[in-house]
PDB file of C-alpha atoms in Angstrom:
ATOM      1  CA  UNK A   1       3.670   5.087 104.871  1.00 48.00           C
ATOM      2  CA  UNK A   2       4.759   8.725 104.650  1.00 54.00           C
ATOM      3  CA  UNK A   3       7.912   7.905 106.593  1.00 58.00           C
ATOM      4  CA  UNK A   4       8.865   5.367 103.932  1.00 72.00           C
ATOM      5  CA  UNK A   5       8.108   7.881 101.197  1.00 69.00           C
ATOM      6  CA  UNK A   6      10.150  10.586 102.908  1.00 69.00           C
ATOM      7  CA  UNK A   7      12.995   8.134 103.409  1.00 69.00           C
ATOM      8  CA  UNK A   8      12.932   7.192  99.729  1.00 70.00           C
ATOM      9  CA  UNK A   9      12.847  10.830  98.680  1.00 74.00           C
ATOM     10  CA  UNK A  10      15.825  11.550 100.919  1.00 76.00           C
ATOM     11  CA  UNK A  11      17.724   8.633  99.458  1.00 78.00           C
ATOM     12  CA  UNK A  12      16.953   9.796  95.891  1.00 79.00           C
ATOM     13  CA  UNK A  13      18.204  13.312  96.726  1.00 82.00           C
ATOM     14  CA  UNK A  14      21.365  11.848  98.252  1.00 83.00           C
ATOM     15  CA  UNK A  15      21.894   9.739  95.135  1.00 83.00           C
ATOM     16  CA  UNK A  16      21.472  12.798  92.901  1.00 85.00           C
ATOM     17  CA  UNK A  17      24.151  14.584  94.930  1.00 87.00           C
ATOM     18  CA  UNK A  18      26.482  11.583  94.616  1.00 87.00           C
ATOM     19  CA  UNK A  19      25.900  11.453  90.846  1.00 86.00           C
ATOM     20  CA  UNK A  20      26.769  15.168  90.553  1.00 89.00           C
ATOM     21  CA  UNK A  21      29.922  14.652  92.647  1.00 90.00           C
ATOM     22  CA  UNK A  22      30.876  11.713  90.426  1.00 90.00           C
ATOM     23  CA  UNK A  23      30.405  13.844  87.295  1.00 90.00           C
ATOM     24  CA  UNK A  24      32.765  16.463  88.751  1.00 93.00           C
ATOM     25  CA  UNK A  25      35.305  13.776  89.663  1.00 92.00           C
ATOM     26  CA  UNK A  26      35.163  12.399  86.111  1.00 93.00           C
ATOM     27  CA  UNK A  27      36.572  15.748  84.932  1.00 94.00           C
ATOM     28  CA  UNK A  28      39.830  14.647  86.569  1.00 95.00           C
ATOM     29  CA  UNK A  29      39.895  11.123  85.096  1.00 95.00           C
ATOM     30  CA  UNK A  30      42.164  11.269  82.047  1.00 97.00           C
ATOM     31  CA  UNK A  31      42.050   8.804  79.176  1.00 97.00           C
ATOM     32  CA  UNK A  32      44.962   8.567  76.748  1.00 97.00           C
ATOM     33  CA  UNK A  33      44.473   7.158  73.266  1.00 97.00           C
ATOM     34  CA  UNK A  34      47.128   6.824  70.566  1.00 97.00           C
ATOM     35  CA  UNK A  35      47.165   5.731  66.968  1.00 97.00           C
ATOM     36  CA  UNK A  36      48.572   2.236  66.468  1.00 96.00           C
ATOM     37  CA  UNK A  37      51.822   3.701  65.123  1.00 96.00           C
ATOM     38  CA  UNK A  38      52.046   6.358  67.828  1.00 96.00           C
ATOM     39  CA  UNK A  39      51.988   9.294  65.403  1.00 97.00           C
ATOM     40  CA  UNK A  40      48.957  10.907  67.053  1.00 98.00           C
ATOM     41  CA  UNK A  41      47.873  10.956  70.680  1.00 98.00           C
ATOM     42  CA  UNK A  42      44.823  12.364  72.428  1.00 98.00           C
ATOM     43  CA  UNK A  43      44.063  12.907  76.100  1.00 98.00           C
ATOM     44  CA  UNK A  44      40.446  13.469  77.144  1.00 98.00           C
ATOM     45  CA  UNK A  45      38.533  13.412  80.409  1.00 96.00           C
ATOM     46  CA  UNK A  46      35.921  10.796  81.233  1.00 95.00           C
ATOM     47  CA  UNK A  47      33.417  13.607  80.647  1.00 94.00           C
ATOM     48  CA  UNK A  48      34.682  13.772  77.047  1.00 95.00           C
ATOM     49  CA  UNK A  49      36.563  17.065  77.193  1.00 96.00           C
ATOM     50  CA  UNK A  50      39.714  17.124  75.057  1.00 97.00           C
ATOM     51  CA  UNK A  51      42.736  18.075  77.140  1.00 97.00           C
ATOM     52  CA  UNK A  52      45.654  17.470  74.802  1.00 98.00           C
ATOM     53  CA  UNK A  53      46.512  16.392  71.260  1.00 97.00           C
ATOM     54  CA  UNK A  54      50.021  15.445  70.178  1.00 97.00           C
ATOM     55  CA  UNK A  55      50.871  15.180  66.487  1.00 97.00           C
ATOM     56  CA  UNK A  56      54.042  13.782  64.973  1.00 96.00           C
ATOM     57  CA  UNK A  57      55.813  16.036  62.469  1.00 95.00           C
ATOM     58  CA  UNK A  58      55.349  13.239  59.911  1.00 93.00           C
ATOM     59  CA  UNK A  59      51.577  13.749  59.993  1.00 94.00           C
ATOM     60  CA  UNK A  60      51.882  17.490  59.455  1.00 94.00           C
ATOM     61  CA  UNK A  61      53.042  16.833  55.902  1.00 94.00           C
ATOM     62  CA  UNK A  62      49.765  15.198  54.821  1.00 95.00           C
ATOM     63  CA  UNK A  63      46.551  17.051  55.670  1.00 95.00           C
ATOM     64  CA  UNK A  64      44.194  14.215  54.668  1.00 96.00           C
ATOM     65  CA  UNK A  65      46.141  11.639  56.657  1.00 96.00           C
ATOM     66  CA  UNK A  66      46.140  13.923  59.712  1.00 97.00           C
ATOM     67  CA  UNK A  67      42.382  14.389  59.425  1.00 96.00           C
ATOM     68  CA  UNK A  68      41.859  10.619  59.193  1.00 97.00           C
ATOM     69  CA  UNK A  69      44.088  10.025  62.220  1.00 97.00           C
ATOM     70  CA  UNK A  70      42.233  12.676  64.222  1.00 97.00           C
ATOM     71  CA  UNK A  71      38.832  11.208  63.440  1.00 97.00           C
ATOM     72  CA  UNK A  72      39.924   7.657  64.277  1.00 97.00           C
ATOM     73  CA  UNK A  73      41.828   8.415  67.471  1.00 98.00           C
ATOM     74  CA  UNK A  74      39.253  10.897  68.776  1.00 97.00           C
ATOM     75  CA  UNK A  75      36.440   8.418  68.171  1.00 97.00           C
ATOM     76  CA  UNK A  76      38.339   5.698  70.056  1.00 97.00           C
ATOM     77  CA  UNK A  77      39.055   8.065  72.937  1.00 97.00           C
ATOM     78  CA  UNK A  78      35.431   9.231  73.114  1.00 97.00           C
ATOM     79  CA  UNK A  79      34.220   5.633  73.103  1.00 97.00           C
ATOM     80  CA  UNK A  80      36.516   4.726  76.004  1.00 97.00           C
ATOM     81  CA  UNK A  81      35.554   7.871  77.922  1.00 96.00           C
ATOM     82  CA  UNK A  82      31.867   7.138  77.409  1.00 96.00           C
ATOM     83  CA  UNK A  83      32.302   3.608  78.765  1.00 96.00           C
ATOM     84  CA  UNK A  84      34.088   4.895  81.880  1.00 95.00           C
ATOM     85  CA  UNK A  85      31.527   7.671  82.352  1.00 93.00           C
ATOM     86  CA  UNK A  86      28.480   5.434  81.998  1.00 92.00           C
ATOM     87  CA  UNK A  87      29.938   2.716  84.226  1.00 92.00           C
ATOM     88  CA  UNK A  88      30.776   5.175  87.013  1.00 90.00           C
ATOM     89  CA  UNK A  89      27.449   7.031  86.890  1.00 88.00           C
ATOM     90  CA  UNK A  90      25.430   3.787  86.729  1.00 88.00           C
ATOM     91  CA  UNK A  91      27.315   2.342  89.714  1.00 87.00           C
ATOM     92  CA  UNK A  92      26.584   5.401  91.857  1.00 84.00           C
ATOM     93  CA  UNK A  93      22.954   5.565  90.735  1.00 79.00           C
ATOM     94  CA  UNK A  94      22.340   1.856  91.321  1.00 79.00           C
ATOM     95  CA  UNK A  95      23.966   1.949  94.740  1.00 75.00           C
ATOM     96  CA  UNK A  96      21.767   4.778  95.941  1.00 65.00           C
ATOM     97  CA  UNK A  97      18.391   3.914  94.463  1.00 61.00           C
ATOM     98  CA  UNK A  98      15.729   2.698  96.875  1.00 55.00           C
ATOM     99  CA  UNK A  99      14.185  -0.686  96.197  1.00 56.00           C
ATOM    100  CA  UNK A 100      10.937   0.250  94.473  1.00 54.00           C
ATOM    101  CA  UNK A 101       9.048  -2.690  92.966  1.00 55.00           C
ATOM    102  CA  UNK A 102       8.870  -2.461  89.177  1.00 56.00           C
ATOM    103  CA  UNK A 103      11.681   0.121  88.993  1.00 52.00           C
ATOM    104  CA  UNK A 104      14.577  -2.113  87.983  1.00 53.00           C
ATOM    105  CA  UNK A 105      16.204   0.594  85.858  1.00 52.00           C
ATOM    106  CA  UNK A 106      19.833  -0.164  86.652  1.00 50.00           C
ATOM    107  CA  UNK A 107      20.004  -3.968  86.542  1.00 48.00           C
TER     108      UNK A 107
END
């Protein structure tokens, strides 16, 4: 009984380490998002850290338009990054979780 418990605890610790390693790796996964007309581009990591923003000179002439573009493109980029992040973390967590009856958290 205690052997099984110790084995499960070891597997949970190993999974936690894999999740942390995955989070670090996601800092290197870059996601590019552009406005439909290409006037604004954003690059963020899968951990949702902004790495780069490119703005066309045309947008610099209209402050309100630039603000709208930034909100829209950043939201799209964050949404994509969140999907990648959650998918990667869930895959690692599910792979490493011991089979405990009633604990179907990652199905």
